[in-house]
Amino acid sequence: MKKKALWVLVVVWGIVCLCGSHGCQEQERIALLALKPTFNLVSWVDTGGSNSNCCSWKNVKCNPTTGRVTQLMLGFMSSNHFSTKTWRLNASLLLPFEELKSLDLSGNHLGGWIAPEEPNLLSSRLGA
């Protein structure tokens, strides 16, 4: 009996590892769409409706197993890029990204952050 249970466990684990995630997390896809107007991201197209895989979007990298966003490359993409005017990013827009390890905002004339209501939550998620 123990051998059979162990065999089932190994097979299930193997299937999970081989299949991995087939797309991004819904709350992260929604958060990316909320960032779209902030950074003038014309290349982000939500063509698949609620089933769109944001892990395949330009400048987004995800954990292949969990489907969570791990890297956002948003440098030099703001609509303010050709202006010297600085602006502030609402840091709450980054809270849905639970596995975010790398965030590139270079060249966007970012002058600071609008802090979320729970600033410790954001710093703990970004590993600060």
C-alpha atoms as a printed R data frame, in Angstrom:
    type eleno elety resid chain resno      x      y       z
1   ATOM     1    CA   MET     A     1  0.000  0.000   0.000
2   ATOM     2    CA   LYS     A     2  2.816  2.402   0.858
3   ATOM     3    CA   LYS     A     3  4.508  1.679  -2.476
4   ATOM     4    CA   LYS     A     4  1.323  2.492  -4.387
5   ATOM     5    CA   ALA     A     5  0.801  5.779  -2.494
6   ATOM     6    CA   LEU     A     6  4.426  6.747  -3.062
7   ATOM     7    CA   TRP     A     7  4.117  5.927  -6.772
8   ATOM     8    CA   VAL     A     8  0.984  8.114  -7.093
9   ATOM     9    CA   LEU     A     9  2.752 10.960  -5.298
10  ATOM    10    CA   VAL     A    10  5.770 10.722  -7.617
11  ATOM    11    CA   VAL     A    11  3.574 10.697 -10.735
12  ATOM    12    CA   VAL     A    12  1.531 13.711  -9.580
13  ATOM    13    CA   TRP     A    13  4.683 15.625  -8.623
14  ATOM    14    CA   GLY     A    14  6.225 14.826 -12.022
15  ATOM    15    CA   ILE     A    15  3.181 16.072 -13.895
16  ATOM    16    CA   VAL     A    16  3.155 19.310 -11.916
17  ATOM    17    CA   CYS     A    17  6.865 19.887 -12.545
18  ATOM    18    CA   LEU     A    18  6.640 19.115 -16.259
19  ATOM    19    CA   CYS     A    19  3.558 21.171 -16.909
20  ATOM    20    CA   GLY     A    20  4.405 24.196 -14.821
21  ATOM    21    CA   SER     A    21  2.242 27.256 -15.191
22  ATOM    22    CA   HIS     A    22  0.456 28.018 -18.422
23  ATOM    23    CA   GLY     A    23  0.140 31.748 -17.891
24  ATOM    24    CA   CYS     A    24  0.313 34.591 -15.500
25  ATOM    25    CA   GLN     A    25 -1.729 35.080 -12.372
26  ATOM    26    CA   GLU     A    26 -4.973 36.984 -13.012
27  ATOM    27    CA   GLN     A    27 -4.337 39.647 -10.338
28  ATOM    28    CA   GLU     A    28 -0.893 40.300 -11.814
29  ATOM    29    CA   ARG     A    29 -2.307 40.591 -15.345
30  ATOM    30    CA   ILE     A    30 -4.782 43.176 -14.035
31  ATOM    31    CA   ALA     A    31 -1.968 45.025 -12.232
32  ATOM    32    CA   LEU     A    32  0.122 45.097 -15.414
33  ATOM    33    CA   LEU     A    33 -2.822 46.565 -17.302
34  ATOM    34    CA   ALA     A    34 -3.111 49.221 -14.568
35  ATOM    35    CA   LEU     A    35  0.568 50.105 -15.145
36  ATOM    36    CA   LYS     A    36  0.056 50.339 -18.916
37  ATOM    37    CA   PRO     A    37 -1.131 53.996 -19.066
38  ATOM    38    CA   THR     A    38  1.464 55.106 -16.502
39  ATOM    39    CA   PHE     A    39  4.330 53.970 -18.724
40  ATOM    40    CA   ASN     A    40  2.680 54.410 -22.134
41  ATOM    41    CA   LEU     A    41  3.083 50.701 -22.840
42  ATOM    42    CA   VAL     A    42  1.657 50.462 -26.340
43  ATOM    43    CA   SER     A    43  3.301 47.068 -26.843
44  ATOM    44    CA   TRP     A    44  1.241 45.448 -24.071
45  ATOM    45    CA   VAL     A    45 -1.841 44.164 -25.800
46  ATOM    46    CA   ASP     A    46 -4.501 42.267 -23.876
47  ATOM    47    CA   THR     A    47 -5.638 40.251 -26.880
48  ATOM    48    CA   GLY     A    48 -6.852 37.210 -25.002
49  ATOM    49    CA   GLY     A    49 -9.261 38.848 -22.599
50  ATOM    50    CA   SER     A    50 -9.180 37.268 -19.161
51  ATOM    51    CA   ASN     A    51 -7.117 34.341 -20.514
52  ATOM    52    CA   SER     A    52 -4.253 36.457 -21.853
53  ATOM    53    CA   ASN     A    53 -0.831 35.204 -20.791
54  ATOM    54    CA   CYS     A    54  0.992 38.291 -19.543
55  ATOM    55    CA   CYS     A    55  4.135 36.185 -19.055
56  ATOM    56    CA   SER     A    56  4.572 36.368 -22.823
57  ATOM    57    CA   TRP     A    57  4.246 40.159 -22.909
58  ATOM    58    CA   LYS     A    58  7.194 42.338 -23.852
59  ATOM    59    CA   ASN     A    59  9.355 43.416 -20.869
60  ATOM    60    CA   VAL     A    60  7.740 40.921 -18.472
61  ATOM    61    CA   LYS     A    61  9.451 37.796 -17.149
62  ATOM    62    CA   CYS     A    62  7.709 35.205 -14.985
63  ATOM    63    CA   ASN     A    63  8.550 32.225 -12.858
64  ATOM    64    CA   PRO     A    64  7.786 29.323 -15.227
65  ATOM    65    CA   THR     A    65  6.430 27.168 -12.406
66  ATOM    66    CA   THR     A    66  4.192 29.623 -10.549
67  ATOM    67    CA   GLY     A    67  3.340 32.011 -13.388
68  ATOM    68    CA   ARG     A    68  4.148 34.968 -11.122
69  ATOM    69    CA   VAL     A    69  5.932 38.050 -12.465
70  ATOM    70    CA   THR     A    70  9.576 38.117 -11.365
71  ATOM    71    CA   GLN     A    71 10.979 40.888 -13.559
72  ATOM    72    CA   LEU     A    72  9.570 44.095 -15.042
73  ATOM    73    CA   MET     A    73 11.691 46.125 -17.446
74  ATOM    74    CA   LEU     A    74  9.975 49.502 -17.705
75  ATOM    75    CA   GLY     A    75 13.034 51.679 -18.346
76  ATOM    76    CA   PHE     A    76 12.835 54.446 -20.965
77  ATOM    77    CA   MET     A    77  9.163 53.846 -21.636
78  ATOM    78    CA   SER     A    78  7.298 56.597 -19.835
79  ATOM    79    CA   SER     A    79  5.301 59.135 -21.787
80  ATOM    80    CA   ASN     A    80  7.485 61.633 -19.876
81  ATOM    81    CA   HIS     A    81 10.661 60.206 -21.458
82  ATOM    82    CA   PHE     A    82 11.327 63.213 -23.675
83  ATOM    83    CA   SER     A    83 10.487 65.650 -20.910
84  ATOM    84    CA   THR     A    84 12.627 66.739 -17.987
85  ATOM    85    CA   LYS     A    85  9.584 66.917 -15.739
86  ATOM    86    CA   THR     A    86  9.751 64.447 -12.869
87  ATOM    87    CA   TRP     A    87  6.752 62.526 -11.630
88  ATOM    88    CA   ARG     A    88  5.857 60.088  -8.839
89  ATOM    89    CA   LEU     A    89  4.833 56.458  -9.196
90  ATOM    90    CA   ASN     A    90  2.042 55.076  -7.036
91  ATOM    91    CA   ALA     A    91  3.910 52.228  -5.340
92  ATOM    92    CA   SER     A    92  0.628 50.458  -4.560
93  ATOM    93    CA   LEU     A    93  0.534 49.426  -8.225
94  ATOM    94    CA   LEU     A    94  3.449 47.075  -7.448
95  ATOM    95    CA   LEU     A    95  1.817 45.252  -4.508
96  ATOM    96    CA   PRO     A    96  0.211 42.425  -6.560
97  ATOM    97    CA   PHE     A    97  3.640 41.226  -7.736
98  ATOM    98    CA   GLU     A    98  4.461 38.797  -4.934
99  ATOM    99    CA   GLU     A    99  7.577 37.312  -6.583
100 ATOM   100    CA   LEU     A   100  8.974 40.481  -8.182
101 ATOM   101    CA   LYS     A   101 12.767 40.389  -7.890
102 ATOM   102    CA   SER     A   102 13.840 42.952 -10.494
103 ATOM   103    CA   LEU     A   103 12.244 46.268 -11.459
104 ATOM   104    CA   ASP     A   104 13.849 48.548 -14.057
105 ATOM   105    CA   LEU     A   105 12.432 52.086 -14.089
106 ATOM   106    CA   SER     A   106 15.537 53.795 -15.479
107 ATOM   107    CA   GLY     A   107 15.157 56.817 -17.716
108 ATOM   108    CA   ASN     A   108 11.599 57.610 -16.678
109 ATOM   109    CA   HIS     A   109 12.389 60.835 -14.782
110 ATOM   110    CA   LEU     A   110 10.914 59.253 -11.685
111 ATOM   111    CA   GLY     A   111 11.125 61.775  -8.859
112 ATOM   112    CA   GLY     A   112  9.783 59.579  -6.087
113 ATOM   113    CA   TRP     A   113  7.015 57.330  -4.911
114 ATOM   114    CA   ILE     A   114  3.508 57.762  -3.680
115 ATOM   115    CA   ALA     A   115  3.704 55.394  -0.729
116 ATOM   116    CA   PRO     A   116  1.100 52.668  -0.293
117 ATOM   117    CA   GLU     A   117 -1.060 52.612   2.818
118 ATOM   118    CA   GLU     A   118  1.114 49.765   4.139
119 ATOM   119    CA   PRO     A   119  4.704 50.698   3.121
120 ATOM   120    CA   ASN     A   120  6.217 47.775   5.043
121 ATOM   121    CA   LEU     A   121  4.258 45.346   2.896
122 ATOM   122    CA   LEU     A   122  5.814 46.713  -0.290
123 ATOM   123    CA   SER     A   123  9.364 46.736   1.088
124 ATOM   124    CA   SER     A   124  9.017 43.157   2.339
125 ATOM   125    CA   ARG     A   125  7.772 41.997  -1.084
126 ATOM   126    CA   LEU     A   126 10.578 43.767  -2.950
127 ATOM   127    CA   GLY     A   127 13.205 42.413  -0.570
128 ATOM   128    CA   ALA     A   128 14.253 45.869   0.623
